[in-house]
Amino acid sequence: MNIRKVQFGVMLMLLWAQAGWTQISLGPYVQRVSTDRATVVWYTDKATPGVLKYGTASGQWLGIIKVKAETVHAAEVTGLKPDTKYFYEVSDSATTLATGAEYYFETHIPAGVRAPFSFIAAGDLADGSTNQKEVAARMIIERPKHKFALLLGDIVYSSGTRQEYLKYFFPVYKNLHRNLCFFPTLGNHDIKTSKAAPYFEFFYTPANNPEKVENYYSFDYANAHIVCLDDELLVSGAALTKQLDWAKKDLAEAKSRGRQWLIVMFHRPPYTSGTHTDDDFTKAQFVPVLESAGVDLVLCGHSHVAERSFLLNNSKIVNEDLSNYPKNGIAPGTVYVVSGNAGQTGNLAGKHKLMAFQMGDIGGFEIVYINGDTLRGKYMKKDGKVIDSFTMIKAGNFTRVEISDPAQRPLQYVFNYPNPLRLSQTPAGLKIVFELSQTLPIYAAVYDLTGREVARLDNGALLRPGRHVLQWDGKGSNGEPIASGMYFYRLRAGAQVHAAKVLLLP
Ligand SMILES: [Fe+2]
Ligand SMILES: [Fe+2]
């Protein structure tokens, strides 16, 4: 080929680029995905019309969204079908800027549907380190299996500047964020620049709170409800009160809508012994609210290690098992995960007595799997090895009692655990937990399958509204252990009777 012709061609292209061709300078990336909508964001090097085409197959477009001629484009698509993969294409109306099989988003599984899904949770990310790039490479390998990612704060180092986002965040995660929705939370490094102005510029969160602030929010996904809290900016005075009041209401509503798993993320872990110690603020302000709301799982970053607690309540271990937690209904107990090493890494400072698993000086992230009654958490190192896993199960005799008429149904929840009951493993015996809506006498007893009463648990004790626990040590009324086998208990409050089976094993 004639060299002069090539040079002329290159010069012509440069001239055209300078004269009119639009260049994409950032993105596209997907944000604020839900069951029926999604936002695609991209930046261009000059003010130009933004055009987004979308459809269930690449190139076969169902709709088109046009946004104003600016350099920042955020096109929100609405009216979508849930649990559907949509491809998209970005252009300036004349030139296609991004298109192909990698440009898509997946709308959420509808709230209440018990379908399996999983997501990634990673904190302390974009510091430009080799560890960050290696962890990102593992996330990209893992990505097709998961539906979204939670960013647990300290998203960009060291000061949350625009330049740091452009250098360390967007280039490293571009193969993820163009089709995987990142739901972020603020970390202490993110707020170092203008109260996190770059964070609020780049992320678009649901902001489903009366204040319409993007600092905290929540969303349903299938049978789970996920909440993001802000432990960095709205942490005192009226702003904190509003945030906590919103969290209480939001979690109570999620539970009343029947969401089975309540998951909360924020940056500073209430329990850790890594590059930080227990955070007094989140322990005092968040933990009581979350535990009384029945939150199952808390995900944090900040401490640059991997840690996972036992099932805890009020800073005490309620289940000493290393990795299996039967957790029916509103059973007390929350598992706390620290996953603060997707970029930064650090060593453990020592054994934390509430942690079932701790590992320092590694890079990786947490993966959470939900399948109906079961929640599994796994910590995956950047080499793909899983070095911690735990399970919470809500199967068993959980009964959620409809509370449309509390006067007629004083038992709002009843459940028992463990089931089966192995007295050799749980000498404390069976616990029957229930919630009363009014002061009433309670009658409870255990029966064998012929209907013969074998143990009396409560005989007309007057109980106040609230949560109560009855315990059965597996012994008969005469104080002797009873034979293994199937039994059932009956619990009566007013006119309402609840009965459930219990399998007793040696
Ligand atoms: Fe931090
Ligand atoms: Fe950090």
Coordinates of C-alpha atoms and ligand atoms in Angstrom, one line a residue:
M1 CA 0.0 0.0 0.0
N2 CA 1.1 3.5 -0.8
I3 CA 2.6 5.0 2.4
R4 CA 1.5 8.5 1.3
K5 CA -2.1 7.4 0.9
V6 CA -2.1 5.8 4.4
Q7 CA -0.6 9.1 5.9
F8 CA -3.2 11.1 4.0
G9 CA -6.0 8.8 5.3
V10 CA -4.8 9.1 8.9
M11 CA -4.6 12.9 8.6
L12 CA -8.1 12.9 7.1
M13 CA -9.4 10.8 10.0
L14 CA -7.8 13.2 12.5
L15 CA -9.2 16.2 10.8
W16 CA -12.7 14.6 10.8
A17 CA -12.4 13.7 14.5
Q18 CA -11.4 17.3 15.3
A19 CA -14.1 18.7 13.0
G20 CA -17.1 16.6 14.0
W21 CA -16.8 13.0 15.1
T22 CA -18.0 12.4 18.6
Q23 CA -15.8 10.4 20.9
I24 CA -17.1 8.6 23.9
S25 CA -15.1 9.7 26.9
L26 CA -16.7 7.6 29.6
G27 CA -19.0 4.6 29.8
P28 CA -21.5 3.6 28.8
Y29 CA -22.4 2.1 32.2
V30 CA -25.7 0.9 33.6
Q31 CA -27.3 2.3 36.7
R32 CA -30.5 2.2 38.8
V33 CA -31.7 -1.0 37.2
S34 CA -35.0 -2.3 38.6
T35 CA -37.8 -4.5 37.5
D36 CA -39.1 -2.1 34.9
R37 CA -36.4 0.5 34.3
A38 CA -32.7 1.2 33.8
T39 CA -30.5 4.1 33.3
V40 CA -27.6 4.1 30.8
V41 CA -24.9 6.7 31.3
W42 CA -22.2 7.9 28.9
Y43 CA -20.0 11.0 28.5
T44 CA -18.9 12.4 25.2
D45 CA -16.0 14.7 24.3
K46 CA -18.3 17.4 23.0
A47 CA -21.9 18.4 23.5
T48 CA -24.0 16.2 21.2
P49 CA -27.5 14.6 21.2
G50 CA -27.6 11.4 23.1
V51 CA -29.5 8.5 21.6
L52 CA -30.1 5.2 23.3
K53 CA -31.7 2.3 21.4
Y54 CA -32.8 -0.8 23.3
G55 CA -34.3 -4.2 22.6
T56 CA -34.3 -7.8 23.6
A57 CA -31.9 -8.7 20.8
S58 CA -28.9 -6.6 19.7
G59 CA -29.8 -4.7 16.6
Q60 CA -33.6 -5.4 16.9
W61 CA -34.6 -2.3 18.8
L62 CA -37.9 -1.9 20.6
G63 CA -37.5 1.7 21.6
I64 CA -35.4 4.8 21.4
I65 CA -34.6 7.4 24.1
K66 CA -33.2 10.8 23.1
V67 CA -31.5 13.0 25.6
K68 CA -30.4 16.6 25.3
A69 CA -27.3 17.7 23.5
E70 CA -24.7 17.7 26.3
T71 CA -21.5 16.0 27.2
V72 CA -23.1 13.9 30.0
H73 CA -25.9 11.6 28.9
A74 CA -28.1 9.7 31.3
A75 CA -30.9 7.9 29.4
E76 CA -33.6 6.3 31.6
V77 CA -35.6 3.5 29.9
T78 CA -39.0 2.8 31.5
G79 CA -41.8 0.4 30.9
L80 CA -39.6 -2.7 30.7
K81 CA -40.4 -6.3 31.4
P82 CA -39.0 -7.8 34.6
D83 CA -36.3 -10.5 34.6
T84 CA -35.4 -9.7 31.0
K85 CA -32.1 -9.1 29.2
Y86 CA -32.1 -5.9 27.1
F87 CA -29.3 -4.9 24.8
Y88 CA -28.6 -1.3 24.1
E89 CA -26.8 0.9 21.6
V90 CA -25.5 4.4 22.2
S91 CA -25.1 7.0 19.5
D92 CA -25.1 10.7 18.8
S93 CA -27.8 10.1 16.2
A94 CA -25.1 10.2 13.4
T95 CA -22.4 7.9 14.7
T96 CA -22.8 4.7 16.7
L97 CA -20.6 5.0 19.8
A98 CA -21.2 1.7 21.6
T99 CA -23.0 -1.4 20.4
G100 CA -22.6 -5.2 20.6
A101 CA -23.3 -8.3 22.7
E102 CA -21.5 -6.8 25.8
Y103 CA -23.9 -3.8 26.0
Y104 CA -26.9 -5.0 28.0
F105 CA -28.7 -4.8 31.3
E106 CA -30.9 -7.3 33.0
T107 CA -34.1 -6.1 34.7
H108 CA -34.7 -7.4 38.2
I109 CA -36.7 -10.5 39.1
P110 CA -40.0 -9.2 40.4
A111 CA -40.4 -8.7 44.1
G112 CA -41.8 -11.7 45.9
V113 CA -40.8 -14.3 43.3
R114 CA -38.8 -17.1 44.9
A115 CA -36.2 -17.5 42.1
P116 CA -32.5 -18.2 42.6
F117 CA -30.1 -15.4 42.1
S118 CA -26.7 -14.1 43.3
F119 CA -24.7 -10.9 43.6
I120 CA -21.2 -9.7 44.3
A121 CA -20.3 -7.4 47.3
A122 CA -16.9 -5.8 47.3
G123 CA -15.4 -2.9 49.1
D124 CA -12.3 -0.7 49.1
L125 CA -11.7 -0.9 45.4
A126 CA -10.2 1.4 42.9
D127 CA -6.7 2.3 44.2
G128 CA -4.8 1.5 41.0
S129 CA -3.0 -1.5 42.6
T130 CA -2.2 -4.8 41.0
N131 CA -4.5 -6.4 43.6
Q132 CA -7.4 -4.2 42.3
K133 CA -6.8 -5.3 38.7
E134 CA -6.5 -9.0 39.7
V135 CA -9.7 -8.9 41.7
A136 CA -11.5 -7.1 38.9
A137 CA -10.3 -9.8 36.5
R138 CA -11.8 -12.5 38.8
M139 CA -15.1 -10.5 39.0
I140 CA -15.2 -10.4 35.2
I141 CA -14.8 -14.2 35.0
E142 CA -17.6 -14.5 37.7
R143 CA -19.8 -11.8 36.2
P144 CA -22.2 -14.0 34.1
K145 CA -23.4 -15.8 37.1
H146 CA -24.5 -12.8 39.1
K147 CA -27.2 -10.1 38.8
F148 CA -25.7 -7.0 40.3
A149 CA -22.9 -5.8 42.5
L150 CA -22.8 -3.9 45.8
L151 CA -19.9 -1.5 46.3
L152 CA -19.2 -1.3 50.0
G153 CA -17.6 2.1 50.1
D154 CA -14.1 3.5 49.6
I155 CA -14.8 3.0 46.0
V156 CA -12.0 5.2 44.8
Y157 CA -8.7 6.0 46.4
S158 CA -7.4 8.0 47.9
S159 CA -9.7 11.0 47.9
G160 CA -12.7 10.2 45.7
T161 CA -11.7 12.8 43.1
R162 CA -13.0 12.8 39.5
Q163 CA -9.4 12.1 38.2
E164 CA -9.2 9.0 40.4
Y165 CA -12.6 7.8 39.0
L166 CA -11.4 8.4 35.5
K167 CA -8.0 6.7 36.1
Y168 CA -8.6 3.9 38.5
F169 CA -12.4 3.1 38.4
F170 CA -13.9 3.3 35.0
P171 CA -11.1 1.8 32.9
V172 CA -10.6 -1.1 35.3
Y173 CA -14.3 -2.0 35.6
K174 CA -15.5 -1.1 32.1
N175 CA -16.2 -4.8 31.2
L176 CA -18.4 -5.0 34.2
H177 CA -20.2 -1.7 34.5
R178 CA -21.5 -1.7 30.9
N179 CA -23.8 -4.6 31.8
L180 CA -23.7 -5.1 35.5
C181 CA -25.4 -2.6 37.7
F182 CA -23.2 -1.3 40.6
F183 CA -25.2 -0.2 43.7
P184 CA -22.8 1.9 45.7
T185 CA -22.5 3.1 49.3
L186 CA -20.2 5.9 50.6
G187 CA -16.9 5.3 52.3
N188 CA -14.7 7.7 54.2
H189 CA -12.3 8.0 51.2
D190 CA -15.2 8.8 48.9
I191 CA -16.3 11.9 50.9
K192 CA -12.8 13.5 51.0
T193 CA -13.6 15.5 47.8
S194 CA -16.4 18.1 48.1
K195 CA -18.6 15.9 50.3
A196 CA -18.4 13.1 47.7
A197 CA -19.4 15.3 44.7
P198 CA -17.7 13.0 42.2
Y199 CA -19.5 10.0 43.7
F200 CA -22.9 11.7 43.4
E201 CA -22.0 12.8 39.8
F202 CA -21.1 9.3 38.6
F203 CA -23.6 7.1 40.5
Y204 CA -27.4 7.2 40.1
T205 CA -29.1 5.5 43.1
P206 CA -32.8 4.9 43.6
A207 CA -33.0 7.6 46.3
N208 CA -36.4 6.2 47.5
N209 CA -36.6 8.2 50.6
P210 CA -38.7 11.3 51.5
E211 CA -35.6 13.5 51.4
K212 CA -34.8 12.2 47.9
V213 CA -31.2 12.0 48.8
E214 CA -29.0 9.4 47.0
N215 CA -27.0 8.7 50.2
Y216 CA -29.4 5.9 51.3
Y217 CA -31.9 3.8 49.4
S218 CA -33.3 0.3 49.1
F219 CA -34.7 -2.1 46.5
D220 CA -36.4 -5.4 46.3
Y221 CA -34.9 -8.3 44.3
A222 CA -37.0 -11.5 44.2
N223 CA -37.6 -12.5 47.8
A224 CA -34.9 -10.3 49.2
H225 CA -34.8 -6.6 50.2
I226 CA -31.5 -4.8 50.0
V227 CA -30.8 -1.6 51.9
C228 CA -27.9 0.9 51.6
L229 CA -27.1 3.2 54.5
D230 CA -24.8 6.2 54.8
D231 CA -22.3 6.1 57.7
E232 CA -20.2 9.0 56.3
L233 CA -22.2 12.1 55.7
L234 CA -25.7 11.9 57.2
V235 CA -24.4 10.8 60.6
S236 CA -25.7 13.4 63.2
G237 CA -28.6 15.5 64.1
A238 CA -31.8 15.6 62.1
A239 CA -30.1 14.0 59.1
L240 CA -29.3 10.9 61.0
T241 CA -32.7 10.8 62.6
K242 CA -34.3 11.0 59.2
Q243 CA -32.1 8.3 57.9
L244 CA -32.7 5.9 60.8
D245 CA -36.5 6.6 60.8
W246 CA -36.5 5.8 57.1
A247 CA -34.5 2.6 57.6
K248 CA -36.9 1.4 60.3
K249 CA -40.0 2.1 58.1
D250 CA -38.4 0.7 55.0
L251 CA -37.4 -2.6 56.7
A252 CA -40.7 -3.0 58.4
E253 CA -42.5 -2.4 55.1
A254 CA -40.3 -4.9 53.3
K255 CA -41.1 -7.5 56.0
S256 CA -44.8 -6.8 55.8
R257 CA -44.6 -7.2 52.0
G258 CA -43.2 -10.7 52.6
R259 CA -39.6 -10.1 51.7
Q260 CA -37.9 -13.1 53.1
W261 CA -34.3 -11.9 53.3
L262 CA -33.3 -8.5 54.6
I263 CA -29.7 -7.5 53.6
V264 CA -28.1 -4.2 54.5
M265 CA -24.8 -2.6 53.4
F266 CA -22.8 0.3 54.7
H267 CA -19.1 1.0 54.9
R268 CA -17.8 0.8 58.5
P269 CA -18.2 -2.6 60.1
P270 CA -19.5 -2.7 63.6
Y271 CA -17.4 -5.8 64.2
T272 CA -13.9 -6.2 62.8
S273 CA -10.3 -6.8 63.8
G274 CA -8.5 -6.0 60.6
T275 CA -7.1 -2.6 59.5
H276 CA -9.8 -1.1 61.8
T277 CA -11.5 -2.1 65.1
D278 CA -15.2 -2.2 65.8
D279 CA -16.9 1.0 64.6
D280 CA -18.6 2.6 67.5
F281 CA -20.9 4.7 65.3
T282 CA -22.4 1.9 63.3
K283 CA -22.5 -0.4 66.3
A284 CA -24.5 2.2 68.4
Q285 CA -26.7 3.7 65.7
F286 CA -27.3 1.0 63.0
V287 CA -27.0 -2.4 64.7
P288 CA -30.0 -2.0 67.1
V289 CA -32.2 -0.7 64.3
L290 CA -31.2 -3.5 62.0
E291 CA -31.4 -6.3 64.5
S292 CA -34.8 -5.3 65.8
A293 CA -36.0 -5.2 62.2
G294 CA -34.8 -8.8 61.7
V295 CA -32.0 -8.0 59.2
D296 CA -30.3 -11.3 58.2
L297 CA -27.1 -10.1 56.7
V298 CA -24.9 -7.0 56.9
L299 CA -22.2 -6.3 54.4
C300 CA -19.4 -3.8 55.1
G301 CA -15.9 -2.8 53.8
H302 CA -13.5 -0.3 55.4
S303 CA -11.4 -2.9 57.2
H304 CA -9.1 -4.3 54.4
V305 CA -9.6 -7.9 55.2
A306 CA -12.2 -10.7 54.9
E307 CA -14.3 -11.5 58.0
R308 CA -17.6 -13.2 58.7
S309 CA -19.3 -13.4 62.0
F310 CA -21.3 -16.1 63.8
L311 CA -25.0 -15.4 64.0
L312 CA -25.1 -12.5 66.4
N313 CA -27.6 -10.5 68.3
N314 CA -26.8 -7.5 70.4
S315 CA -23.1 -8.2 70.2
K316 CA -23.5 -11.8 71.4
I317 CA -23.2 -15.1 69.6
V318 CA -26.7 -16.7 69.3
N319 CA -25.5 -19.7 67.3
E320 CA -22.0 -21.0 67.8
D321 CA -22.1 -23.3 64.7
L322 CA -19.2 -22.3 62.4
S323 CA -21.3 -22.0 59.2
N324 CA -24.9 -23.2 59.5
Y325 CA -27.7 -21.0 60.8
P326 CA -31.3 -22.2 60.9
K327 CA -33.0 -18.9 60.9
N328 CA -36.7 -19.0 60.7
G329 CA -38.9 -16.0 60.1
I330 CA -37.9 -13.2 62.4
A331 CA -35.5 -15.4 64.4
P332 CA -33.0 -13.2 66.1
G333 CA -29.6 -13.1 64.6
T334 CA -27.6 -11.3 61.9
V335 CA -24.4 -12.4 60.1
Y336 CA -21.9 -9.6 59.6
V337 CA -19.5 -9.8 56.6
V338 CA -16.5 -7.6 56.1
S339 CA -15.3 -7.6 52.4
G340 CA -12.9 -4.7 52.2
N341 CA -10.2 -5.9 50.0
A342 CA -11.1 -5.6 46.4
G343 CA -8.2 -3.2 46.0
Q344 CA -6.7 -2.3 49.3
T345 CA -5.4 -5.1 51.4
G346 CA -4.2 -5.4 55.0
N347 CA -3.5 -7.7 57.8
L348 CA -5.6 -8.9 60.7
A349 CA -5.0 -7.2 64.0
G350 CA -6.0 -10.4 65.9
K351 CA -8.8 -12.8 66.6
H352 CA -12.2 -11.2 67.0
K353 CA -14.3 -13.2 69.3
L354 CA -17.5 -12.7 67.3
M355 CA -16.0 -13.8 64.0
A356 CA -16.4 -17.3 62.7
F357 CA -13.9 -16.6 59.8
Q358 CA -11.1 -14.1 59.4
M359 CA -8.4 -13.8 56.8
G360 CA -6.0 -10.9 56.2
D361 CA -3.5 -10.0 53.4
I362 CA -5.7 -11.3 50.5
G363 CA -7.8 -9.8 47.7
G364 CA -11.3 -10.9 46.8
F365 CA -15.0 -10.3 47.3
E366 CA -18.1 -11.8 48.9
I367 CA -20.7 -13.6 46.8
V368 CA -24.3 -13.9 48.1
Y369 CA -26.6 -16.6 46.7
I370 CA -30.3 -16.7 47.5
N371 CA -32.5 -19.5 46.6
G372 CA -35.9 -19.4 48.3
D373 CA -35.5 -20.3 51.9
T374 CA -31.7 -20.5 51.7
L375 CA -29.0 -17.8 51.7
R376 CA -25.4 -18.7 51.2
G377 CA -22.4 -16.4 51.5
K378 CA -19.0 -17.2 50.0
Y379 CA -15.8 -15.3 50.1
M380 CA -13.9 -15.8 46.8
K381 CA -10.2 -14.9 46.5
K382 CA -9.0 -13.4 43.3
D383 CA -7.6 -16.8 42.3
G384 CA -11.2 -18.2 42.3
K385 CA -10.8 -20.2 45.5
V386 CA -13.6 -20.0 48.0
I387 CA -12.2 -19.8 51.5
D388 CA -15.3 -19.1 53.6
S389 CA -18.9 -20.2 53.2
F390 CA -21.9 -20.1 55.4
T391 CA -25.6 -20.9 55.1
M392 CA -28.7 -19.4 56.6
I393 CA -31.9 -21.5 56.2
K394 CA -35.4 -20.3 56.8
A395 CA -37.1 -23.6 55.9
G396 CA -38.9 -25.6 58.6
N397 CA -41.9 -24.7 60.5
F398 CA -42.0 -21.0 59.9
T399 CA -45.5 -19.7 59.6
R400 CA -46.1 -16.2 58.7
V401 CA -49.6 -15.2 60.0
E402 CA -51.4 -12.6 58.0
I403 CA -52.0 -9.6 60.2
S404 CA -54.8 -7.8 58.4
D405 CA -57.0 -8.2 61.4
P406 CA -54.6 -8.3 64.4
A407 CA -57.6 -8.5 66.9
Q408 CA -58.5 -11.9 65.4
R409 CA -54.9 -13.0 65.0
P410 CA -52.9 -12.1 68.0
L411 CA -50.0 -14.4 66.8
Q412 CA -48.2 -12.3 64.2
Y413 CA -45.3 -14.8 63.7
V414 CA -44.5 -18.2 65.0
F415 CA -41.5 -20.4 64.3
N416 CA -39.4 -23.0 66.0
Y417 CA -35.8 -24.0 65.6
P418 CA -33.8 -26.1 65.3
N419 CA -35.7 -28.6 63.3
P420 CA -34.8 -31.5 63.5
L421 CA -33.9 -31.1 67.1
R422 CA -30.7 -33.0 68.0
L423 CA -30.4 -32.8 71.8
S424 CA -26.8 -34.0 71.6
Q425 CA -25.9 -31.0 69.6
T426 CA -28.3 -28.4 71.0
P427 CA -28.8 -29.1 74.7
A428 CA -30.7 -25.9 75.0
G429 CA -33.5 -27.6 73.1
L430 CA -36.3 -26.3 71.0
K431 CA -37.1 -22.7 70.8
I432 CA -40.5 -21.5 69.8
V433 CA -40.5 -17.8 68.9
F434 CA -43.6 -15.8 68.4
E435 CA -44.9 -12.3 68.4
L436 CA -48.1 -11.2 70.1
S437 CA -50.1 -8.2 69.1
Q438 CA -52.0 -7.9 72.4
T439 CA -51.8 -9.0 76.0
L440 CA -53.1 -12.6 76.3
P441 CA -52.7 -15.8 78.2
I442 CA -50.6 -18.3 76.3
Y443 CA -51.1 -22.1 76.4
A444 CA -48.5 -24.3 74.8
A445 CA -47.7 -28.0 75.0
V446 CA -45.9 -30.8 73.1
Y447 CA -47.8 -33.9 71.9
D448 CA -46.9 -37.2 70.3
L449 CA -48.5 -38.2 67.1
T450 CA -51.3 -40.0 68.9
G451 CA -52.2 -36.6 70.5
R452 CA -51.0 -37.5 74.0
E453 CA -49.5 -34.5 75.7
V454 CA -45.8 -35.2 76.6
A455 CA -44.7 -31.8 77.9
R456 CA -46.4 -28.6 79.0
L457 CA -44.6 -25.4 78.0
D458 CA -46.9 -22.7 79.2
N459 CA -50.2 -22.8 81.0
G460 CA -52.0 -19.6 80.8
A461 CA -49.2 -17.2 81.5
L462 CA -50.3 -13.6 80.6
L463 CA -47.9 -12.3 78.1
R464 CA -47.5 -8.7 76.8
P465 CA -47.4 -7.6 73.2
G466 CA -44.0 -8.2 71.5
R467 CA -41.7 -11.1 70.9
H468 CA -41.5 -14.1 73.2
V469 CA -39.6 -17.3 73.3
L470 CA -40.7 -20.7 74.7
Q471 CA -38.2 -23.4 75.2
W472 CA -38.5 -27.1 75.4
D473 CA -35.6 -29.2 76.6
G474 CA -36.8 -32.4 75.0
K475 CA -38.0 -33.9 78.3
G476 CA -41.4 -35.1 79.3
S477 CA -43.6 -33.8 82.1
N478 CA -41.9 -36.2 84.4
G479 CA -38.5 -34.7 83.7
E480 CA -37.3 -37.8 81.8
P481 CA -35.9 -37.5 78.2
I482 CA -38.5 -38.7 75.7
A483 CA -37.9 -41.1 72.8
S484 CA -36.7 -39.8 69.4
G485 CA -39.4 -39.4 66.8
M486 CA -41.9 -37.0 65.4
Y487 CA -43.8 -34.7 67.8
F488 CA -45.8 -31.6 67.4
Y489 CA -46.5 -28.6 69.6
R490 CA -49.6 -26.4 69.8
L491 CA -49.5 -22.8 70.8
R492 CA -52.8 -21.0 71.7
A493 CA -53.3 -17.3 72.1
G494 CA -56.9 -16.2 72.4
A495 CA -58.9 -18.0 69.7
Q496 CA -55.9 -18.6 67.6
V497 CA -54.1 -21.9 67.6
H498 CA -50.8 -22.7 65.9
A499 CA -49.4 -26.2 65.5
A500 CA -46.2 -27.5 63.9
K501 CA -44.2 -30.7 63.8
V502 CA -40.8 -31.2 65.4
L503 CA -38.5 -34.1 64.6
L504 CA -36.6 -35.2 67.7
L505 CA -33.3 -37.0 67.1
P506 CA -30.8 -38.3 69.6
Ligands
FE1 FE -12.8 3.1 54.8
FE2 FE -10.7 1.6 52.9

